[in-house]
Amino acid sequence: MAKETSFDTAELLLFMGPPGAGKGTQAKLLCEARGLEQLSTGDMLRSHVSEGTELGKKAKAIMDAGELVSDDVIIAMVQAKLEEMQPVRVLFDGFPRTTAQAEALDELLAEASLKIDSVILLEVNEDELVERLLQRAQEQGRDDDTEEVIRNRMKVFHTQTAPLIDYYGQKEDGIKAVDGMGDVAAVSERIAKVLS
Ligand code: AMP
């Protein structure tokens, strides 16, 4: 039976997965279905870049190279966003990406007596990932979707973000792995199932 979702109580979900796994697309759908706000650190950074803020100017070169923006900057950005949310109904997309970010998030949530309800890992094989990202490059023209940068972002994912699979896997509620192959509707059905 589907879990009842009340939109006036806290709910925190976290999406993990390599670049190109479909996190952004699935996050949008899930947010609509559950009345959550999508907190994408990548989107927040891109807004800074397009608005030409100081943070945006510093972040652009790092993003264009497929490297990670510093933990301090990211954590401060997320903290500010969470503080203005009442109730906290959020889906983290592309955050945390390092162990330091995950630990900082745990601390922030503990201070507010909150916890992550579910961590969802979208799994897609590597050939499909590169193909999807190259296609997105054609459609959206993102500066960080060239083949060289895509390969670096994969490497960064494997070295800096993948350890979080264990980090969350060892927690009491664990991690929910979802097959991210196939069309958008099929994947979102699988996600809804693991959350029910
Ligand atoms: P995304 O849209 O999530 O793929 O993010 C695009 C780029 O923004 C990444 O390649 C990083 O350079 C930067 N970025 C986004 N989220 C984070 C994060 N949580 N920590 C560090 N850098 C990030």
Short mmCIF file of N, CA, C and O in Angstrom, two decimals, residues 50-128:
data_model
loop_
_atom_site.label_atom_id
_atom_site.label_comp_id
_atom_site.label_asym_id
_atom_site.label_seq_id
_atom_site.Cartn_x
_atom_site.Cartn_y
_atom_site.Cartn_z
N SER A 50 25.26 32.28 -14.16
CA SER A 50 24.56 33.13 -15.15
C SER A 50 24.26 34.52 -14.59
O SER A 50 24.17 35.48 -15.35
N GLU A 51 24.15 34.63 -13.27
CA GLU A 51 23.93 35.96 -12.68
C GLU A 51 25.25 36.72 -12.47
O GLU A 51 25.23 37.89 -12.08
N GLY A 52 26.36 36.03 -12.68
CA GLY A 52 27.67 36.68 -12.57
C GLY A 52 28.04 37.08 -11.15
O GLY A 52 28.78 38.04 -10.94
N THR A 53 27.56 36.32 -10.15
CA THR A 53 27.94 36.63 -8.76
C THR A 53 29.41 36.26 -8.53
O THR A 53 30.01 35.53 -9.34
N GLU A 54 29.96 36.73 -7.40
CA GLU A 54 31.35 36.39 -7.07
C GLU A 54 31.52 34.87 -7.01
O GLU A 54 32.48 34.32 -7.54
N LEU A 55 30.57 34.24 -6.34
CA LEU A 55 30.63 32.78 -6.22
C LEU A 55 30.61 32.14 -7.61
O LEU A 55 31.38 31.23 -7.91
N GLY A 56 29.74 32.65 -8.46
CA GLY A 56 29.62 32.12 -9.83
C GLY A 56 30.91 32.26 -10.61
O GLY A 56 31.31 31.35 -11.34
N LYS A 57 31.56 33.41 -10.43
CA LYS A 57 32.82 33.64 -11.17
C LYS A 57 33.87 32.63 -10.73
O LYS A 57 34.63 32.13 -11.55
N LYS A 58 33.92 32.36 -9.43
CA LYS A 58 34.92 31.41 -8.93
C LYS A 58 34.57 29.97 -9.34
O LYS A 58 35.44 29.17 -9.65
N ALA A 59 33.27 29.66 -9.33
CA ALA A 59 32.85 28.27 -9.57
C ALA A 59 32.96 27.87 -11.04
O ALA A 59 33.17 26.70 -11.36
N LYS A 60 32.83 28.83 -11.95
CA LYS A 60 32.71 28.49 -13.37
C LYS A 60 33.85 27.62 -13.90
O LYS A 60 33.61 26.58 -14.52
N ALA A 61 35.10 28.03 -13.62
CA ALA A 61 36.24 27.28 -14.16
C ALA A 61 36.28 25.86 -13.59
O ALA A 61 36.60 24.90 -14.29
N ILE A 62 35.91 25.75 -12.32
CA ILE A 62 35.91 24.44 -11.66
C ILE A 62 34.86 23.54 -12.31
O ILE A 62 35.11 22.38 -12.64
N MET A 63 33.67 24.12 -12.51
CA MET A 63 32.59 23.35 -13.13
C MET A 63 32.94 22.97 -14.56
O MET A 63 32.69 21.84 -14.99
N ASP A 64 33.52 23.90 -15.30
CA ASP A 64 33.87 23.63 -16.70
C ASP A 64 34.89 22.52 -16.82
O ASP A 64 34.97 21.84 -17.83
N ALA A 65 35.70 22.33 -15.77
CA ALA A 65 36.71 21.28 -15.79
C ALA A 65 36.15 19.96 -15.25
O ALA A 65 36.82 18.94 -15.27
N GLY A 66 34.93 19.99 -14.73
CA GLY A 66 34.33 18.78 -14.18
C GLY A 66 34.83 18.44 -12.79
O GLY A 66 34.65 17.33 -12.30
N GLU A 67 35.48 19.42 -12.14
CA GLU A 67 35.96 19.19 -10.77
C GLU A 67 34.87 19.62 -9.79
O GLU A 67 33.84 20.17 -10.19
N LEU A 68 35.12 19.40 -8.49
CA LEU A 68 34.11 19.77 -7.50
C LEU A 68 34.40 21.12 -6.88
O LEU A 68 35.55 21.44 -6.56
N VAL A 69 33.36 21.90 -6.71
CA VAL A 69 33.45 23.18 -6.01
C VAL A 69 33.71 22.86 -4.53
O VAL A 69 33.29 21.80 -4.04
N SER A 70 34.39 23.77 -3.81
CA SER A 70 34.85 23.42 -2.46
C SER A 70 33.68 23.12 -1.51
O SER A 70 32.59 23.71 -1.62
N ASP A 71 33.96 22.21 -0.59
CA ASP A 71 32.93 21.78 0.36
C ASP A 71 32.34 22.95 1.14
O ASP A 71 31.12 23.03 1.32
N ASP A 72 33.19 23.87 1.58
CA ASP A 72 32.71 25.01 2.38
C ASP A 72 31.64 25.81 1.65
O ASP A 72 30.61 26.18 2.23
N VAL A 73 31.92 26.08 0.37
CA VAL A 73 30.98 26.88 -0.43
C VAL A 73 29.65 26.14 -0.58
O VAL A 73 28.57 26.71 -0.39
N ILE A 74 29.75 24.86 -0.88
CA ILE A 74 28.54 24.07 -1.12
C ILE A 74 27.71 23.95 0.17
O ILE A 74 26.49 24.13 0.18
N ILE A 75 28.40 23.67 1.28
CA ILE A 75 27.68 23.46 2.55
C ILE A 75 26.98 24.75 2.97
O ILE A 75 25.81 24.73 3.39
N ALA A 76 27.67 25.89 2.81
CA ALA A 76 27.05 27.17 3.19
C ALA A 76 25.80 27.43 2.33
O ALA A 76 24.77 27.92 2.82
N MET A 77 25.90 27.09 1.06
CA MET A 77 24.77 27.32 0.14
C MET A 77 23.56 26.46 0.55
O MET A 77 22.43 26.93 0.60
N VAL A 78 23.83 25.21 0.88
CA VAL A 78 22.75 24.29 1.26
C VAL A 78 22.15 24.71 2.61
O VAL A 78 20.93 24.73 2.79
N GLN A 79 23.03 25.08 3.54
CA GLN A 79 22.56 25.49 4.87
C GLN A 79 21.59 26.67 4.75
O GLN A 79 20.52 26.68 5.35
N ALA A 80 21.98 27.68 3.95
CA ALA A 80 21.15 28.87 3.79
C ALA A 80 19.78 28.48 3.23
O ALA A 80 18.74 28.98 3.66
N LYS A 81 19.79 27.56 2.29
CA LYS A 81 18.54 27.12 1.65
C LYS A 81 17.65 26.38 2.65
O LYS A 81 16.45 26.61 2.73
N LEU A 82 18.26 25.49 3.43
CA LEU A 82 17.47 24.70 4.39
C LEU A 82 16.86 25.60 5.47
O LEU A 82 15.74 25.37 5.92
N GLU A 83 17.63 26.62 5.86
CA GLU A 83 17.15 27.50 6.94
C GLU A 83 15.90 28.28 6.54
O GLU A 83 15.11 28.67 7.39
N GLU A 84 15.72 28.49 5.25
CA GLU A 84 14.53 29.26 4.84
C GLU A 84 13.33 28.35 4.54
O GLU A 84 12.26 28.82 4.19
N MET A 85 13.50 27.04 4.70
CA MET A 85 12.42 26.10 4.37
C MET A 85 11.62 25.72 5.60
O MET A 85 12.19 25.31 6.61
N GLN A 86 10.33 25.83 5.54
CA GLN A 86 9.50 25.42 6.66
C GLN A 86 8.16 24.91 6.16
O GLN A 86 7.40 25.70 5.64
N PRO A 87 7.82 23.66 6.26
CA PRO A 87 8.64 22.56 6.74
C PRO A 87 9.71 22.20 5.71
O PRO A 87 9.62 22.62 4.56
N VAL A 88 10.68 21.40 6.16
CA VAL A 88 11.75 20.99 5.25
C VAL A 88 11.25 19.79 4.43
O VAL A 88 11.17 18.67 4.93
N ARG A 89 10.86 20.08 3.21
CA ARG A 89 10.44 18.99 2.30
C ARG A 89 11.34 19.11 1.08
O ARG A 89 11.13 19.99 0.24
N VAL A 90 12.31 18.27 1.02
CA VAL A 90 13.37 18.51 0.05
C VAL A 90 13.89 17.22 -0.57
O VAL A 90 13.89 16.17 0.07
N LEU A 91 14.26 17.35 -1.82
CA LEU A 91 14.96 16.25 -2.47
C LEU A 91 16.33 16.78 -2.88
O LEU A 91 16.43 17.69 -3.69
N PHE A 92 17.37 16.23 -2.28
CA PHE A 92 18.73 16.65 -2.61
C PHE A 92 19.15 15.95 -3.90
O PHE A 92 19.08 14.72 -4.00
N ASP A 93 19.59 16.75 -4.84
CA ASP A 93 19.97 16.22 -6.15
C ASP A 93 21.39 16.70 -6.46
O ASP A 93 21.62 17.89 -6.64
N GLY A 94 22.33 15.77 -6.44
CA GLY A 94 23.73 16.16 -6.69
C GLY A 94 24.44 16.68 -5.46
O GLY A 94 25.50 17.28 -5.55
N PHE A 95 23.87 16.46 -4.32
CA PHE A 95 24.45 16.81 -3.03
C PHE A 95 24.00 15.76 -2.02
O PHE A 95 22.83 15.40 -2.04
N PRO A 96 24.85 15.30 -1.12
CA PRO A 96 26.28 15.56 -1.01
C PRO A 96 27.09 14.81 -2.06
O PRO A 96 26.64 13.79 -2.58
N ARG A 97 28.27 15.32 -2.34
CA ARG A 97 29.12 14.67 -3.33
C ARG A 97 30.46 14.25 -2.73
O ARG A 97 31.27 13.64 -3.43
N THR A 98 30.69 14.57 -1.47
CA THR A 98 31.92 14.13 -0.78
C THR A 98 31.53 13.70 0.63
O THR A 98 30.45 14.07 1.13
N THR A 99 32.44 12.95 1.26
CA THR A 99 32.17 12.52 2.64
C THR A 99 32.04 13.74 3.55
O THR A 99 31.17 13.76 4.43
N ALA A 100 32.87 14.76 3.33
CA ALA A 100 32.79 15.96 4.18
C ALA A 100 31.41 16.62 4.05
O ALA A 100 30.83 17.08 5.04
N GLN A 101 30.87 16.64 2.84
CA GLN A 101 29.52 17.23 2.67
C GLN A 101 28.46 16.37 3.37
O GLN A 101 27.53 16.90 3.98
N ALA A 102 28.61 15.05 3.28
CA ALA A 102 27.62 14.17 3.91
C ALA A 102 27.66 14.33 5.43
O ALA A 102 26.62 14.38 6.10
N GLU A 103 28.87 14.46 5.98
CA GLU A 103 29.00 14.63 7.43
C GLU A 103 28.42 15.98 7.87
O GLU A 103 27.73 16.07 8.89
N ALA A 104 28.69 17.01 7.07
CA ALA A 104 28.14 18.33 7.40
C ALA A 104 26.62 18.32 7.33
O ALA A 104 25.94 18.91 8.17
N LEU A 105 26.07 17.60 6.35
CA LEU A 105 24.61 17.51 6.24
C LEU A 105 24.05 16.78 7.46
O LEU A 105 23.04 17.22 8.04
N ASP A 106 24.68 15.70 7.86
CA ASP A 106 24.22 14.97 9.05
C ASP A 106 24.16 15.90 10.26
O ASP A 106 23.21 15.86 11.04
N GLU A 107 25.20 16.72 10.40
CA GLU A 107 25.24 17.64 11.54
C GLU A 107 24.13 18.67 11.49
O GLU A 107 23.44 18.92 12.47
N LEU A 108 23.97 19.26 10.29
CA LEU A 108 22.91 20.26 10.12
C LEU A 108 21.54 19.67 10.45
O LEU A 108 20.72 20.29 11.13
N LEU A 109 21.31 18.46 9.97
CA LEU A 109 20.01 17.83 10.19
C LEU A 109 19.82 17.46 11.66
O LEU A 109 18.74 17.66 12.22
N ALA A 110 20.89 16.97 12.29
CA ALA A 110 20.78 16.59 13.70
C ALA A 110 20.42 17.81 14.55
O ALA A 110 19.57 17.72 15.45
N GLU A 111 21.03 18.95 14.21
CA GLU A 111 20.73 20.18 14.97
C GLU A 111 19.26 20.56 14.86
O GLU A 111 18.68 21.15 15.76
N ALA A 112 18.66 20.23 13.72
CA ALA A 112 17.25 20.58 13.50
C ALA A 112 16.32 19.40 13.80
O ALA A 112 15.14 19.43 13.46
N SER A 113 16.87 18.35 14.43
CA SER A 113 16.12 17.11 14.71
C SER A 113 15.46 16.54 13.47
O SER A 113 14.30 16.09 13.51
N LEU A 114 16.20 16.57 12.38
CA LEU A 114 15.68 16.01 11.13
C LEU A 114 16.56 14.84 10.71
O LEU A 114 17.71 14.74 11.14
N LYS A 115 16.02 13.99 9.83
CA LYS A 115 16.89 12.96 9.26
C LYS A 115 16.45 12.64 7.83
O LYS A 115 15.32 12.95 7.45
N ILE A 116 17.38 12.05 7.09
CA ILE A 116 17.06 11.68 5.71
C ILE A 116 16.14 10.47 5.73
O ILE A 116 16.42 9.48 6.42
N ASP A 117 15.03 10.55 5.00
CA ASP A 117 14.09 9.43 5.00
C ASP A 117 14.56 8.31 4.07
O ASP A 117 14.47 7.14 4.44
N SER A 118 15.02 8.67 2.88
CA SER A 118 15.49 7.64 1.95
C SER A 118 16.61 8.16 1.08
O SER A 118 16.58 9.32 0.64
N VAL A 119 17.57 7.28 0.84
CA VAL A 119 18.65 7.58 -0.11
C VAL A 119 18.44 6.66 -1.31
O VAL A 119 18.37 5.44 -1.16
N ILE A 120 18.30 7.26 -2.47
CA ILE A 120 18.04 6.48 -3.68
C ILE A 120 19.27 6.55 -4.58
O ILE A 120 19.77 7.64 -4.87
N LEU A 121 19.73 5.40 -5.01
CA LEU A 121 20.88 5.35 -5.91
C LEU A 121 20.40 4.92 -7.28
O LEU A 121 19.85 3.84 -7.46
N LEU A 122 20.60 5.80 -8.27
CA LEU A 122 20.21 5.46 -9.65
C LEU A 122 21.39 4.80 -10.34
O LEU A 122 22.46 5.40 -10.46
N GLU A 123 21.18 3.59 -10.79
CA GLU A 123 22.28 2.84 -11.42
C GLU A 123 22.09 2.74 -12.92
O GLU A 123 21.04 2.29 -13.39
N VAL A 124 23.12 3.15 -13.65
CA VAL A 124 23.08 3.09 -15.12
C VAL A 124 24.47 2.68 -15.58
O VAL A 124 25.47 3.15 -15.02
N ASN A 125 24.56 1.80 -16.61
CA ASN A 125 25.92 1.40 -17.01
C ASN A 125 26.66 2.52 -17.73
O ASN A 125 26.06 3.42 -18.30
N GLU A 126 27.99 2.43 -17.67
CA GLU A 126 28.84 3.56 -18.05
C GLU A 126 28.70 3.97 -19.53
O GLU A 126 28.69 5.16 -19.84
N ASP A 127 28.55 3.00 -20.45
CA ASP A 127 28.41 3.35 -21.88
C ASP A 127 27.17 4.19 -22.09
O ASP A 127 27.16 5.18 -22.82
N GLU A 128 26.08 3.78 -21.43
CA GLU A 128 24.81 4.50 -21.56
C GLU A 128 24.96 5.92 -20.98
O GLU A 128 24.43 6.88 -21.53
#
